[in-house]
C-alpha atoms as one frame of an Amber mdcrd trajectory, in Angstrom:
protein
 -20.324 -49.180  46.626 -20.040 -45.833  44.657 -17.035 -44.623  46.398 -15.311
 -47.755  45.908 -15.267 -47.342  41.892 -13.902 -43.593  42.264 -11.204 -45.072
  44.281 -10.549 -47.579  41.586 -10.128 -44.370  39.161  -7.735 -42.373  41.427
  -5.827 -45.103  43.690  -3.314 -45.694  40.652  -1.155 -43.130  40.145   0.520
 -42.477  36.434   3.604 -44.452  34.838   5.373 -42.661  32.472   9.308 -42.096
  29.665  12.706 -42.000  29.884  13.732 -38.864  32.381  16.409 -37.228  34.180
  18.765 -39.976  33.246  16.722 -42.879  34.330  16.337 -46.886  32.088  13.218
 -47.569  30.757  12.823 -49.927  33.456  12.992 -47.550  36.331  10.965 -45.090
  34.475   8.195 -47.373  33.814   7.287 -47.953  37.571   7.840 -44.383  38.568
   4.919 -42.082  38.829   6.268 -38.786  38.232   8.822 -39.955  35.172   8.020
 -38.090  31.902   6.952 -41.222  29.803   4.150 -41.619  27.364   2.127 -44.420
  28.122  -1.232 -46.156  27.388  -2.297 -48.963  29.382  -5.157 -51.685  29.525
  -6.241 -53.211  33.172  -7.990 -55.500  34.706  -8.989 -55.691  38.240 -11.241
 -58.575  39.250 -12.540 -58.341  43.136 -13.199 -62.060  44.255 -15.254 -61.532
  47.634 -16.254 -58.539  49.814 -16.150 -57.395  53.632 -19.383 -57.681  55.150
 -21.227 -59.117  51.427 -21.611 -62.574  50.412 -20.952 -63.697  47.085 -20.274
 -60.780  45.905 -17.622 -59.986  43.099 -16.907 -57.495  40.796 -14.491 -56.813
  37.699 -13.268 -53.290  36.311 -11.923 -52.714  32.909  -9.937 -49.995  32.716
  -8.154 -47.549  30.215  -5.446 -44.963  31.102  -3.331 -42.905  28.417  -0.647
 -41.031  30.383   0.680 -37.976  28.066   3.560 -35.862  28.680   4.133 -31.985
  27.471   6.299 -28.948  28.316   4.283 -25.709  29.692   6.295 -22.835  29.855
  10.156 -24.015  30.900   8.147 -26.777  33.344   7.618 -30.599  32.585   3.708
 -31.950  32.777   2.451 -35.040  32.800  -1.797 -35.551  31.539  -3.255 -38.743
  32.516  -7.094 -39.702  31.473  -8.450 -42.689  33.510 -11.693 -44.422  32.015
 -13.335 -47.289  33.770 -15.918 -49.786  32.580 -17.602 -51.710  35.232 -18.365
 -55.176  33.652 -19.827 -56.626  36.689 -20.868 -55.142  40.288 -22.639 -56.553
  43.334 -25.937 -55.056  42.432 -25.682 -56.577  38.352 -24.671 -53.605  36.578
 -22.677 -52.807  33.701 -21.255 -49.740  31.940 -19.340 -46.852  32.134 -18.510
 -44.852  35.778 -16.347 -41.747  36.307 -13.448 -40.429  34.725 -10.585 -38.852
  36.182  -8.415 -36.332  34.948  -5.129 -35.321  36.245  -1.732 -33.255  35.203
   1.391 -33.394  37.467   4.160 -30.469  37.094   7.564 -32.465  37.638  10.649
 -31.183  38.775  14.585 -32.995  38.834  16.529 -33.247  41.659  19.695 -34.483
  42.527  17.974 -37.572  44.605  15.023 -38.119  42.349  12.016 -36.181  41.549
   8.840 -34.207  42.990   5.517 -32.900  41.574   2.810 -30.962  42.227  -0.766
 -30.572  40.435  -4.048 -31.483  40.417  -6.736 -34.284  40.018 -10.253 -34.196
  38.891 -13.749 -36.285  39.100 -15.253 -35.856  36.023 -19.356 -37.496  36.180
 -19.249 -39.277  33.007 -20.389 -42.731  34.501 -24.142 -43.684  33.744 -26.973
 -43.816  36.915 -25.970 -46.155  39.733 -22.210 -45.786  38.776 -21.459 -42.098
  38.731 -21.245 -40.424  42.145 -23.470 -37.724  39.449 -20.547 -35.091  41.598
 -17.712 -32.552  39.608 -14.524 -33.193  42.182 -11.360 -31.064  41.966  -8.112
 -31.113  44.352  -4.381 -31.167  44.774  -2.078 -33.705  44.169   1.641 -33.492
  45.543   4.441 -36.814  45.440   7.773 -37.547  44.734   9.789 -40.488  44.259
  13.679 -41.228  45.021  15.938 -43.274  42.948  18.841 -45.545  45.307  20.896
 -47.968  43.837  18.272 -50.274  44.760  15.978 -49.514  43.092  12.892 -46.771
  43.204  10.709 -45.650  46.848   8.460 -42.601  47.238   4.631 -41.447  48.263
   1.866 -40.055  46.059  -1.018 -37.591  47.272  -4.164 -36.967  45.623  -7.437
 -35.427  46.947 -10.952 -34.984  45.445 -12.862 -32.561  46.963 -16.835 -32.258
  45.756 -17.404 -28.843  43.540 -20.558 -29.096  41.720 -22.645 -31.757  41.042
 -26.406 -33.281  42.211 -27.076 -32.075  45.488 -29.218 -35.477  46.544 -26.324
 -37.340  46.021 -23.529 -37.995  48.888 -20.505 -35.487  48.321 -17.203 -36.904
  47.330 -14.252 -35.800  49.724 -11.321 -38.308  49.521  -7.955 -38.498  50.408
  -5.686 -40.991  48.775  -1.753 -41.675  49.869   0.127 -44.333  48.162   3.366
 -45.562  48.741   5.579 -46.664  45.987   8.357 -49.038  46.242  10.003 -51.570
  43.044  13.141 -53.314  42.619  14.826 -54.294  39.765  15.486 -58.037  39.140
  17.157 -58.057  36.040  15.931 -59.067  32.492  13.434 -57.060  32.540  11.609
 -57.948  35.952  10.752 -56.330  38.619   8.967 -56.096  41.925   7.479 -54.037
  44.485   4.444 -52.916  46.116   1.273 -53.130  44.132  -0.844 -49.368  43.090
  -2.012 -50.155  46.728  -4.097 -46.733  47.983  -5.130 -46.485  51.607  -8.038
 -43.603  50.669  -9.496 -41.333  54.172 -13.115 -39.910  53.608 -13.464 -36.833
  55.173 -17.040 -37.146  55.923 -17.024 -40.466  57.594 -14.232 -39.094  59.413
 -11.958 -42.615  58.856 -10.161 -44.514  56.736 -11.908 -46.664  54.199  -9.127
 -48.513  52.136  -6.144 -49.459  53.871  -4.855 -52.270  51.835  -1.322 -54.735
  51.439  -0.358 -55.263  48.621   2.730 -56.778  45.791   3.227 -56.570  41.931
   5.384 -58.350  39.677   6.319 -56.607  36.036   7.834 -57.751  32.998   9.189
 -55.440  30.604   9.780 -56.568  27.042  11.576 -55.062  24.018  10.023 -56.594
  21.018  12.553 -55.243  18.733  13.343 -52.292  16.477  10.727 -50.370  15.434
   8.361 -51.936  17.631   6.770 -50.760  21.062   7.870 -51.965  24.306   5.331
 -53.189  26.780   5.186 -54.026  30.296   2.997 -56.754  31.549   1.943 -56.300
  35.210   0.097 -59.077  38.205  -1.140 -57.162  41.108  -2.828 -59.173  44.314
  -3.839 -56.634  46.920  -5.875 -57.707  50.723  -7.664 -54.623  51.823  -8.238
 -54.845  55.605 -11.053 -52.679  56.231 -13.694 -54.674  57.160 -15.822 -52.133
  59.060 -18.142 -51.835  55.787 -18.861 -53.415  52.116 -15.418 -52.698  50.889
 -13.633 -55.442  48.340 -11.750 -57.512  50.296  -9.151 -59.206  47.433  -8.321
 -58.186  44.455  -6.249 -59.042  41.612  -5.071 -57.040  39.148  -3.431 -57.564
  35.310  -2.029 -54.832  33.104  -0.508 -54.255  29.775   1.373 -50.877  29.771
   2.225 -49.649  26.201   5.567 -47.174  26.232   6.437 -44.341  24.004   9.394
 -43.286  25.131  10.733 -39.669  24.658  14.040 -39.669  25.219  17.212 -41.478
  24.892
């Protein structure tokens, strides 16, 4: 049950501003676009593999900050999630994650490389109480329909209580969305498939879709993107969350014109 809120806090990977030439639109979806961003979620687990009547709901804040180091583009992203209900009753703050991603243009799209950390900030029975550090390596590719690409992070255990279960994880996730027009969009959802290294398998490997609405509220005023995830995980050889449905209101500051 632990490992499944630390995959909550690294499955998503950052959306961020206007870059190398791409709308609002495009850049909004795409992980390794230079765009400010905060963001509120929602992710409400309706039944469990393997655990009867069982649910469980995650609040979630992520601010997503761009910045120039050296001659090279970064992107910051701080992930805190509240656990407002769990299988076993509890409530309250679990672990933070911390990542930066150095971005580079290229003709086709865009790549990045940097790092992610597990930072033990949840309180007892929802903090793997473990300091994880690793790399983190994706890029995305920009067609004339639309946006594709595949996202990397690891967390590998560094410091932490030695009683407690180390955290090595592996996370890919692919990234797909299409533009419908208006505003809308749709592609696949922050689906994750995550491998733990110590159980030797994978332990996420869900399916899943997202539809997104951007708005522009006017002049002077801050565009948001509303988000509705549904995601089917398929492993089913433990307690893992077997549905999940997700809602999001993404904030944009965008940097550029």
């Amino acid at each position: 049950m632990r490992l499944n809120l630390i995959f909550a806090t690294v499955a998503a990977a950052p959306a961020f501003a206007q870059s190398g030439g791409q709308d609002l639109a495009s850049a909004a979806n795409d992980p390794t676009a230079s765009l400010m961003s905060f963001q509120l979620q929602d992710f409400y687990v309706s039944d469990f593999h393997n655990q009867s009547n069982a649910t469980q709901n995650t609040l979630q804040f992520r601010a997503a900050i761009p910045f120039i180091l050296g001659s090279t583009n970064n992107i910051a992203r701080l992930t805190l999630p509240y656990m407002t209900d769990t299988p076993t009753g509890q409530s309250g703050l679990s672990d933070a994650t911390l990542f930066n991603l150095t971005v580079f243009d290229q003709p086709w799209g865009r790549w990045g490389v940097g790092a992610v950390a597990l930072l033990p900030t949840g309180k007892e029975g929802l903090s793997a109480e473990k300091w994880g550090l690793g790399p983190a390596v994706g890029f995305t590719a920009s067609p004339a329909w639309g946006l594709w690409g595949i996202f990397n992070q690891n967390l590998l255990t560094v410091a932490g209580d030695d009683d407690r279960p180390d955290v090595n994880l592996s996370t890919i996730q692919p990234i797909m969305n299409v533009p419908m027009g208006q505003g809308w969009s749709a592609g696949f959802s922050d689906m994750t498939f995550v491998y733990d290294w110590d159980a030797n398998k994978f332990t996420s490997l869900p399916l899943g879709v997202k539809l997104s609405k951007l708005t522009h509220p006017g002049a002077g005023r801050v565009p948001v993107q509303y988000q509705f995830s549904y995601e089917r995980n398929f492993y089913d050889d433990g307690v893992a969350p077997r549905d999940t449905v997700g809602v999001t209101v993404k904030f944009l500051f965008p940097t550029g014109g």
